PDB file of C-alpha atoms and ligand atoms in Angstrom:
ATOM      1  CA  MET A   1       6.067 -29.219  89.465  1.00  0.00           C
ATOM      2  CA  SER A   2       7.717 -27.558  92.227  1.00  0.00           C
ATOM      3  CA  GLN A   3       6.231 -24.644  94.100  1.00  0.00           C
ATOM      4  CA  LEU A   4       7.897 -21.749  92.714  1.00  0.00           C
ATOM      5  CA  ARG A   5       9.723 -19.844  95.523  1.00  0.00           C
ATOM      6  CA  LEU A   6       8.463 -16.377  95.375  1.00  0.00           C
ATOM      7  CA  THR A   7      12.535 -15.291  98.029  1.00  0.00           C
ATOM      8  CA  ARG A   8      14.580 -12.772  95.941  1.00  0.00           C
ATOM      9  CA  THR A   9      18.289 -14.032  95.170  1.00  0.00           C
ATOM     10  CA  PHE A  10      19.566 -11.099  95.719  1.00  0.00           C
ATOM     11  CA  VAL A  11      19.883  -7.551  97.171  1.00  0.00           C
ATOM     12  CA  ARG A  12      20.202  -4.443  94.930  1.00  0.00           C
ATOM     13  CA  ARG A  13      24.623  -4.249  95.998  1.00  0.00           C
ATOM     14  CA  LYS A  14      25.322  -0.355  96.700  1.00  0.00           C
ATOM     15  CA  GLY A  15      27.580   0.902  94.237  1.00  0.00           C
ATOM     16  CA  ARG A  16      28.528   4.437  92.300  1.00  0.00           C
ATOM     17  CA  LEU A  17      28.117   4.068  88.477  1.00  0.00           C
ATOM     18  CA  THR A  18      31.229   5.660  87.254  1.00  0.00           C
ATOM     19  CA  GLN A  19      30.978   8.185  84.549  1.00  0.00           C
ATOM     20  CA  GLY A  20      32.077   5.692  81.372  1.00  0.00           C
ATOM     21  CA  GLN A  21      29.473   3.558  83.018  1.00  0.00           C
ATOM     22  CA  GLN A  22      27.260   6.068  82.804  1.00  0.00           C
ATOM     23  CA  ARG A  23      27.789   6.690  79.503  1.00  0.00           C
ATOM     24  CA  ALA A  24      27.472   3.345  78.830  1.00  0.00           C
ATOM     25  CA  LEU A  25      24.403   2.753  79.902  1.00  0.00           C
ATOM     26  CA  GLU A  26      22.977   5.801  78.089  1.00  0.00           C
ATOM     27  CA  GLN A  27      24.629   5.739  74.433  1.00  0.00           C
ATOM     28  CA  LEU A  28      25.269   1.713  74.534  1.00  0.00           C
ATOM     29  CA  TRP A  29      21.885   0.712  75.768  1.00  0.00           C
ATOM     30  CA  PRO A  30      20.093   1.219  72.525  1.00  0.00           C
ATOM     31  CA  GLY A  31      22.884  -0.979  70.718  1.00  0.00           C
ATOM     32  CA  PHE A  32      23.402  -4.038  73.630  1.00  0.00           C
ATOM     33  CA  GLY A  33      19.861  -3.704  76.462  1.00  0.00           C
ATOM     34  CA  ILE A  34      16.833  -5.174  76.054  1.00  0.00           C
ATOM     35  CA  ASP A  35      13.768  -3.251  77.941  1.00  0.00           C
ATOM     36  CA  VAL A  36      11.555  -6.329  79.123  1.00  0.00           C
ATOM     37  CA  PRO A  37       8.718  -5.266  78.975  1.00  0.00           C
ATOM     38  CA  GLU A  38       5.681  -6.003  82.031  1.00  0.00           C
ATOM     39  CA  GLN A  39       4.308  -8.867  80.123  1.00  0.00           C
ATOM     40  CA  GLY A  40       5.237 -11.538  77.050  1.00  0.00           C
ATOM     41  CA  VAL A  41       7.928 -12.673  75.701  1.00  0.00           C
ATOM     42  CA  LEU A  42      10.718 -12.031  73.592  1.00  0.00           C
ATOM     43  CA  ASP A  43      11.416 -12.003  70.317  1.00  0.00           C
ATOM     44  CA  LEU A  44      14.955 -12.969  70.367  1.00  0.00           C
ATOM     45  CA  ASP A  45      15.177 -13.807  66.617  1.00  0.00           C
ATOM     46  CA  GLY A  46      14.123 -10.046  66.365  1.00  0.00           C
ATOM     47  CA  LEU A  47      16.373  -8.553  69.206  1.00  0.00           C
ATOM     48  CA  PHE A  48      19.386 -10.658  67.822  1.00  0.00           C
ATOM     49  CA  GLY A  49      18.879  -9.961  63.517  1.00  0.00           C
ATOM     50  CA  ARG A  50      19.282 -13.916  63.559  1.00  0.00           C
ATOM     51  CA  THR A  51      18.095 -17.375  64.826  1.00  0.00           C
ATOM     52  CA  ALA A  52      21.055 -18.893  66.176  1.00  0.00           C
ATOM     53  CA  PRO A  53      21.438 -20.819  69.508  1.00  0.00           C
ATOM     54  CA  ARG A  54      21.572 -18.699  72.459  1.00  0.00           C
ATOM     55  CA  VAL A  55      22.941 -19.496  75.565  1.00  0.00           C
ATOM     56  CA  LEU A  56      21.805 -17.304  78.446  1.00  0.00           C
ATOM     57  CA  ASP A  57      24.499 -15.864  81.572  1.00  0.00           C
ATOM     58  CA  ILE A  58      22.936 -15.301  84.591  1.00  0.00           C
ATOM     59  CA  GLY A  59      24.142 -12.555  86.899  1.00  0.00           C
ATOM     60  CA  PHE A  60      27.035 -11.712  85.348  1.00  0.00           C
ATOM     61  CA  GLY A  61      28.597  -9.599  87.337  1.00  0.00           C
ATOM     62  CA  ASP A  62      31.026  -7.139  85.489  1.00  0.00           C
ATOM     63  CA  GLY A  63      30.475  -9.004  82.350  1.00  0.00           C
ATOM     64  CA  GLU A  64      34.032  -9.096  81.137  1.00  0.00           C
ATOM     65  CA  ALA A  65      33.685 -12.734  81.435  1.00  0.00           C
ATOM     66  CA  LEU A  66      30.673 -13.178  79.290  1.00  0.00           C
ATOM     67  CA  VAL A  67      31.843 -10.203  76.623  1.00  0.00           C
ATOM     68  CA  GLU A  68      34.959 -12.154  76.197  1.00  0.00           C
ATOM     69  CA  MET A  69      32.787 -15.561  75.102  1.00  0.00           C
ATOM     70  CA  ALA A  70      30.574 -13.911  73.595  1.00  0.00           C
ATOM     71  CA  ALA A  71      33.649 -12.797  71.138  1.00  0.00           C
ATOM     72  CA  ALA A  72      35.200 -16.333  70.868  1.00  0.00           C
ATOM     73  CA  ASP A  73      31.447 -17.253  69.506  1.00  0.00           C
ATOM     74  CA  PRO A  74      30.389 -15.554  67.035  1.00  0.00           C
ATOM     75  CA  GLY A  75      27.836 -18.621  65.756  1.00  0.00           C
ATOM     76  CA  ARG A  76      25.757 -18.524  69.321  1.00  0.00           C
ATOM     77  CA  ASP A  77      23.865 -15.521  70.763  1.00  0.00           C
ATOM     78  CA  TYR A  78      24.610 -14.156  74.338  1.00  0.00           C
ATOM     79  CA  LEU A  79      22.126 -12.847  76.555  1.00  0.00           C
ATOM     80  CA  GLY A  80      23.510 -11.869  80.110  1.00  0.00           C
ATOM     81  CA  VAL A  81      20.874 -10.811  82.674  1.00  0.00           C
ATOM     82  CA  GLU A  82      22.601  -8.624  85.901  1.00  0.00           C
ATOM     83  CA  VAL A  83      20.762  -6.207  88.666  1.00  0.00           C
ATOM     84  CA  HIS A  84      23.917  -4.748  89.649  1.00  0.00           C
ATOM     85  CA  ARG A  85      23.699  -1.381  87.102  1.00  0.00           C
ATOM     86  CA  PRO A  86      27.636  -1.113  87.400  1.00  0.00           C
ATOM     87  CA  GLY A  87      28.102  -4.076  86.432  1.00  0.00           C
ATOM     88  CA  VAL A  88      25.745  -3.905  83.788  1.00  0.00           C
ATOM     89  CA  GLY A  89      27.643  -0.299  82.677  1.00  0.00           C
ATOM     90  CA  HIS A  90      31.090  -1.941  82.686  1.00  0.00           C
ATOM     91  CA  CYS A  91      29.445  -5.136  80.622  1.00  0.00           C
ATOM     92  CA  LEU A  92      28.335  -2.835  78.183  1.00  0.00           C
ATOM     93  CA  LEU A  93      31.573  -1.001  77.931  1.00  0.00           C
ATOM     94  CA  CYS A  94      33.206  -4.395  77.438  1.00  0.00           C
ATOM     95  CA  ALA A  95      30.775  -4.979  74.750  1.00  0.00           C
ATOM     96  CA  GLU A  96      31.926  -1.637  72.697  1.00  0.00           C
ATOM     97  CA  GLN A  97      35.476  -2.555  72.785  1.00  0.00           C
ATOM     98  CA  ALA A  98      35.551  -6.300  71.978  1.00  0.00           C
ATOM     99  CA  GLN A  99      32.291  -4.700  68.685  1.00  0.00           C
ATOM    100  CA  VAL A 100      30.739  -8.024  69.629  1.00  0.00           C
ATOM    101  CA  GLU A 101      27.318  -7.956  68.006  1.00  0.00           C
ATOM    102  CA  ASN A 102      25.884 -11.535  69.017  1.00  0.00           C
ATOM    103  CA  LEU A 103      25.785 -10.260  72.379  1.00  0.00           C
ATOM    104  CA  ARG A 104      22.392  -8.495  74.910  1.00  0.00           C
ATOM    105  CA  VAL A 105      21.741  -7.922  77.895  1.00  0.00           C
ATOM    106  CA  ALA A 106      19.147  -7.183  80.668  1.00  0.00           C
ATOM    107  CA  THR A 107      18.902  -5.664  83.717  1.00  0.00           C
ATOM    108  CA  VAL A 108      16.079  -7.385  85.468  1.00  0.00           C
ATOM    109  CA  ASP A 109      15.320  -9.829  88.390  1.00  0.00           C
ATOM    110  CA  ALA A 110      17.336 -13.571  86.104  1.00  0.00           C
ATOM    111  CA  VAL A 111      14.042 -15.380  87.636  1.00  0.00           C
ATOM    112  CA  GLU A 112      11.299 -13.235  86.773  1.00  0.00           C
ATOM    113  CA  LEU A 113      13.079 -13.588  82.772  1.00  0.00           C
ATOM    114  CA  VAL A 114      13.168 -16.899  82.550  1.00  0.00           C
ATOM    115  CA  ARG A 115       9.972 -17.139  84.229  1.00  0.00           C
ATOM    116  CA  HIS A 116       7.923 -14.668  82.125  1.00  0.00           C
ATOM    117  CA  HIS A 117       9.645 -13.902  79.228  1.00  0.00           C
ATOM    118  CA  LEU A 118      12.007 -16.410  77.452  1.00  0.00           C
ATOM    119  CA  PRO A 119      10.319 -18.902  75.288  1.00  0.00           C
ATOM    120  CA  PRO A 120       9.926 -22.426  75.597  1.00  0.00           C
ATOM    121  CA  ARG A 121      13.078 -24.719  74.047  1.00  0.00           C
ATOM    122  CA  SER A 122      14.701 -20.929  73.290  1.00  0.00           C
ATOM    123  CA  LEU A 123      18.346 -21.846  75.251  1.00  0.00           C
ATOM    124  CA  ALA A 124      21.077 -23.950  73.872  1.00  0.00           C
ATOM    125  CA  ALA A 125      23.020 -22.988  77.393  1.00  0.00           C
ATOM    126  CA  VAL A 126      22.536 -21.486  81.041  1.00  0.00           C
ATOM    127  CA  HIS A 127      25.629 -20.242  82.570  1.00  0.00           C
ATOM    128  CA  ILE A 128      25.208 -19.279  86.515  1.00  0.00           C
ATOM    129  CA  PHE A 129      28.848 -18.548  87.553  1.00  0.00           C
ATOM    130  CA  PHE A 130      29.566 -17.908  91.784  1.00  0.00           C
ATOM    131  CA  PRO A 131      25.985 -17.165  92.414  1.00  0.00           C
ATOM    132  CA  ASP A 132      25.877 -15.509  95.335  1.00  0.00           C
ATOM    133  CA  PRO A 133      25.797 -18.225  98.220  1.00  0.00           C
ATOM    134  CA  TRP A 134      24.015 -16.579 100.670  1.00  0.00           C
ATOM    135  CA  PRO A 135      26.011 -18.604 103.488  1.00  0.00           C
ATOM    136  CA  LYS A 136      23.584 -18.131 106.411  1.00  0.00           C
ATOM    137  CA  LYS A 137      21.360 -21.384 106.605  1.00  0.00           C
ATOM    138  CA  ARG A 138      18.420 -19.421 107.114  1.00  0.00           C
ATOM    139  CA  HIS A 139      19.322 -17.294 103.495  1.00  0.00           C
ATOM    140  CA  HIS A 140      19.764 -20.604 101.537  1.00  0.00           C
ATOM    141  CA  LYS A 141      15.856 -20.548 100.024  1.00  0.00           C
ATOM    142  CA  ARG A 142      16.921 -17.091  98.343  1.00  0.00           C
ATOM    143  CA  ARG A 143      20.042 -19.766  96.253  1.00  0.00           C
ATOM    144  CA  ILE A 144      19.212 -19.139  92.970  1.00  0.00           C
ATOM    145  CA  VAL A 145      19.895 -22.594  92.178  1.00  0.00           C
ATOM    146  CA  GLN A 146      16.557 -24.019  93.711  1.00  0.00           C
ATOM    147  CA  PRO A 147      14.122 -27.000  92.255  1.00  0.00           C
ATOM    148  CA  ALA A 148      11.821 -24.761  91.159  1.00  0.00           C
ATOM    149  CA  PHE A 149      14.334 -23.200  89.270  1.00  0.00           C
ATOM    150  CA  LEU A 150      15.352 -26.054  87.289  1.00  0.00           C
ATOM    151  CA  ASP A 151      11.787 -26.821  86.461  1.00  0.00           C
ATOM    152  CA  LEU A 152      11.961 -23.411  84.823  1.00  0.00           C
ATOM    153  CA  LEU A 153      15.451 -24.114  83.284  1.00  0.00           C
ATOM    154  CA  ALA A 154      14.316 -27.457  82.057  1.00  0.00           C
ATOM    155  CA  GLU A 155      10.992 -26.018  79.617  1.00  0.00           C
ATOM    156  CA  ARG A 156      13.501 -22.696  78.432  1.00  0.00           C
ATOM    157  CA  LEU A 157      16.410 -25.065  78.027  1.00  0.00           C
ATOM    158  CA  VAL A 158      17.263 -26.779  74.202  1.00  0.00           C
ATOM    159  CA  PRO A 159      16.596 -31.146  74.241  1.00  0.00           C
ATOM    160  CA  GLY A 160      20.417 -31.542  75.025  1.00  0.00           C
ATOM    161  CA  GLY A 161      20.967 -27.960  75.980  1.00  0.00           C
ATOM    162  CA  THR A 162      24.082 -27.414  79.442  1.00  0.00           C
ATOM    163  CA  LEU A 163      23.106 -26.060  82.577  1.00  0.00           C
ATOM    164  CA  HIS A 164      26.976 -24.584  83.440  1.00  0.00           C
ATOM    165  CA  LEU A 165      27.016 -23.992  87.580  1.00  0.00           C
ATOM    166  CA  ALA A 166      30.096 -22.464  89.050  1.00  0.00           C
ATOM    167  CA  THR A 167      30.780 -21.474  92.621  1.00  0.00           C
ATOM    168  CA  ASP A 168      33.883 -21.027  95.205  1.00  0.00           C
ATOM    169  CA  TRP A 169      31.758 -22.127  98.113  1.00  0.00           C
ATOM    170  CA  ALA A 170      32.319 -25.123  99.344  1.00  0.00           C
ATOM    171  CA  ASP A 171      28.918 -25.772 100.555  1.00  0.00           C
ATOM    172  CA  TYR A 172      26.746 -24.245  97.396  1.00  0.00           C
ATOM    173  CA  ALA A 173      28.488 -27.228  95.369  1.00  0.00           C
ATOM    174  CA  GLU A 174      27.330 -29.637  97.887  1.00  0.00           C
ATOM    175  CA  TRP A 175      23.940 -27.700  97.396  1.00  0.00           C
ATOM    176  CA  MET A 176      24.462 -27.743  93.775  1.00  0.00           C
ATOM    177  CA  LEU A 177      24.812 -31.304  93.649  1.00  0.00           C
ATOM    178  CA  ASP A 178      22.311 -32.062  96.163  1.00  0.00           C
ATOM    179  CA  THR A 179      19.700 -30.368  94.546  1.00  0.00           C
ATOM    180  CA  VAL A 180      20.763 -31.156  90.868  1.00  0.00           C
ATOM    181  CA  GLU A 181      21.691 -35.105  90.841  1.00  0.00           C
ATOM    182  CA  PRO A 182      18.703 -36.164  92.033  1.00  0.00           C
ATOM    183  CA  ASP A 183      16.720 -34.374  88.988  1.00  0.00           C
ATOM    184  CA  GLU A 184      16.399 -36.950  86.672  1.00  0.00           C
ATOM    185  CA  ARG A 185      15.568 -34.384  83.761  1.00  0.00           C
ATOM    186  CA  PHE A 186      19.388 -33.238  83.907  1.00  0.00           C
ATOM    187  CA  GLU A 187      22.202 -35.942  83.530  1.00  0.00           C
ATOM    188  CA  ASN A 188      25.682 -34.541  84.926  1.00  0.00           C
ATOM    189  CA  THR A 189      28.319 -34.764  81.981  1.00  0.00           C
ATOM    190  CA  CYS A 190      31.072 -35.818  84.251  1.00  0.00           C
ATOM    191  CA  GLY A 191      29.520 -39.072  85.344  1.00  0.00           C
ATOM    192  CA  PRO A 192      26.796 -39.339  89.245  1.00  0.00           C
ATOM    193  CA  ARG A 193      28.023 -36.300  91.786  1.00  0.00           C
ATOM    194  CA  ALA A 194      31.087 -34.936  89.725  1.00  0.00           C
ATOM    195  CA  PHE A 195      32.750 -31.810  88.722  1.00  0.00           C
ATOM    196  CA  ILE A 196      34.395 -31.193  86.070  1.00  0.00           C
ATOM    197  CA  PRO A 197      37.742 -31.421  86.352  1.00  0.00           C
ATOM    198  CA  PRO A 198      39.977 -28.350  85.696  1.00  0.00           C
ATOM    199  CA  PRO A 199      40.565 -26.245  83.984  1.00  0.00           C
ATOM    200  CA  PRO A 200      36.898 -25.759  83.488  1.00  0.00           C
ATOM    201  CA  PRO A 201      35.439 -24.604  79.645  1.00  0.00           C
ATOM    202  CA  ARG A 202      34.881 -20.410  80.472  1.00  0.00           C
ATOM    203  CA  PRO A 203      37.117 -17.144  80.968  1.00  0.00           C
ATOM    204  CA  GLN A 204      37.796 -16.724  84.489  1.00  0.00           C
ATOM    205  CA  THR A 205      35.681 -14.160  86.529  1.00  0.00           C
ATOM    206  CA  LYS A 206      35.469 -11.237  88.715  1.00  0.00           C
ATOM    207  CA  PHE A 207      34.527 -12.933  91.748  1.00  0.00           C
ATOM    208  CA  GLU A 208      36.049 -16.566  91.148  1.00  0.00           C
ATOM    209  CA  ARG A 209      39.709 -13.982  91.371  1.00  0.00           C
ATOM    210  CA  ARG A 210      37.861 -12.979  94.859  1.00  0.00           C
ATOM    211  CA  GLY A 211      37.610 -16.307  95.907  1.00  0.00           C
ATOM    212  CA  LEU A 212      40.334 -17.271  94.666  1.00  0.00           C
ATOM    213  CA  ARG A 213      42.142 -14.877  96.568  1.00  0.00           C
ATOM    214  CA  LYS A 214      40.633 -15.790  99.588  1.00  0.00           C
ATOM    215  CA  GLY A 215      42.083 -19.398  99.319  1.00  0.00           C
ATOM    216  CA  HIS A 216      38.770 -20.913  98.306  1.00  0.00           C
ATOM    217  CA  GLN A 217      38.443 -24.331  95.434  1.00  0.00           C
ATOM    218  CA  VAL A 218      36.566 -23.650  92.906  1.00  0.00           C
ATOM    219  CA  HIS A 219      33.959 -26.317  90.964  1.00  0.00           C
ATOM    220  CA  ASP A 220      32.108 -26.342  88.232  1.00  0.00           C
ATOM    221  CA  LEU A 221      29.561 -28.678  86.942  1.00  0.00           C
ATOM    222  CA  ILE A 222      27.615 -29.297  83.860  1.00  0.00           C
ATOM    223  CA  TYR A 223      24.399 -31.166  83.587  1.00  0.00           C
ATOM    224  CA  ARG A 224      22.917 -31.439  80.272  1.00  0.00           C
ATOM    225  CA  LEU A 225      18.697 -31.503  79.532  1.00  0.00           C
ATOM    226  CA  ARG A 226      17.715 -35.261  78.842  1.00  0.00           C
ATOM    227  CA  PRO A 227      16.517 -34.949  75.557  1.00  0.00           C
ATOM    228  CA  ALA A 228      13.850 -37.892  76.700  1.00  0.00           C
ATOM    229  CA  ASP A 229      12.761 -35.466  79.456  1.00  0.00           C
ATOM    230  CA  ALA A 230      12.310 -33.041  77.220  1.00  0.00           C
ATOM    231  CA  GLY A 231       8.811 -32.407  76.184  1.00  0.00           C
TER     232      GLY A 231
HETATM  233  C1  SAM B   1      28.518 -13.271  92.901  1.00  0.00           C
HETATM  234  S1  SAM B   1      28.146 -12.336  91.798  1.00  0.00           S
HETATM  235  C2  SAM B   1      29.163 -13.499  91.021  1.00  0.00           C
HETATM  236  C3  SAM B   1      28.950 -12.236  88.893  1.00  0.00           C
HETATM  237  C4  SAM B   1      29.539 -12.753  87.965  1.00  0.00           C
HETATM  238  N1  SAM B   1      29.032 -13.849  87.532  1.00  0.00           N
HETATM  239  C5  SAM B   1      31.402 -13.733  88.578  1.00  0.00           C
HETATM  240  O1  SAM B   1      31.810 -14.838  88.496  1.00  0.00           O
HETATM  241  O2  SAM B   1      32.240 -12.539  88.430  1.00  0.00           O
HETATM  242  C6  SAM B   1      26.410 -12.314  91.329  1.00  0.00           C
HETATM  243  C7  SAM B   1      25.534 -11.755  90.688  1.00  0.00           C
HETATM  244  O3  SAM B   1      24.906 -12.154  90.603  1.00  0.00           O
HETATM  245  C8  SAM B   1      23.388 -11.186  90.402  1.00  0.00           C
HETATM  246  N2  SAM B   1      22.708 -11.676  90.611  1.00  0.00           N
HETATM  247  C9  SAM B   1      22.357 -12.258  91.552  1.00  0.00           C
HETATM  248  N3  SAM B   1      20.934 -12.547  91.455  1.00  0.00           N
HETATM  249  C10 SAM B   1      20.222 -12.756  90.208  1.00  0.00           C
HETATM  250  C11 SAM B   1      18.893 -12.397  89.405  1.00  0.00           C
HETATM  251  N4  SAM B   1      17.697 -12.502  89.896  1.00  0.00           N
HETATM  252  N5  SAM B   1      18.937 -11.438  88.759  1.00  0.00           N
HETATM  253  C12 SAM B   1      19.823 -11.042  88.107  1.00  0.00           C
HETATM  254  N6  SAM B   1      21.011 -11.102  88.827  1.00  0.00           N
HETATM  255  C13 SAM B   1      21.294 -11.454  89.601  1.00  0.00           C
HETATM  256  C14 SAM B   1      23.958 -10.141  91.305  1.00  0.00           C
HETATM  257  O4  SAM B   1      23.665  -8.804  91.516  1.00  0.00           O
HETATM  258  C15 SAM B   1      25.614  -9.929  91.524  1.00  0.00           C
HETATM  259  O5  SAM B   1      26.627  -9.356  90.871  1.00  0.00           O
END
């Protein structure tokens, strides 16, 4: 087990809440929001009101892609985590409009959520779409795809569960390969060091569109937690 790094993967971005986002955070939070306690593991069956396979979406941004996935996949529950409050407000507005029932959101550090509040073997899939790239070398330790985070995810995923990564930064795509491929608990579903052939099985996201406008190439990777290593 790697030593768990403590470096934060985010800095809180400034950004004003629109009136709609403010209203959503006040009025829609009771329906969709999870108030994560300081201590203790969450009762996911209680929070979703049923037992179902669960997908964790880390850093969902404005939440539009997350809501689209939840609406299209009513048999699974979607748990989104995002620290940027305007994004959370926007996500709640989308969730209200789409009338999704299988979505809950938390606005805490995803690393802390996974480490302290999610039970072992509680996730069928984890999505990390367009994580903050932290391009400068001295900031690479802030990247969320790290061996120590893989340790946590390997404990929270069910055997055969998937880890879907996407990035529009060529250097981060290589970093993801260099980080996950040597980890024998995870198997690349497309073969060694292979990216998913486009189009990937997910909606386009806001940051993806931003990257494409800048001429960036998008890379997706899907790993499966090997059953034998799932403990
Ligand atoms: C580059 S954006 C991508 C957003 C979205 N997935 C998309 O593709 O449009 C990365 C997001 O991850 C969030 N984030 C970064 N580290 C996080 C953490 N530890 N916990 C929760 N959210 C995090 C940031 O606030 C930011 O909104």
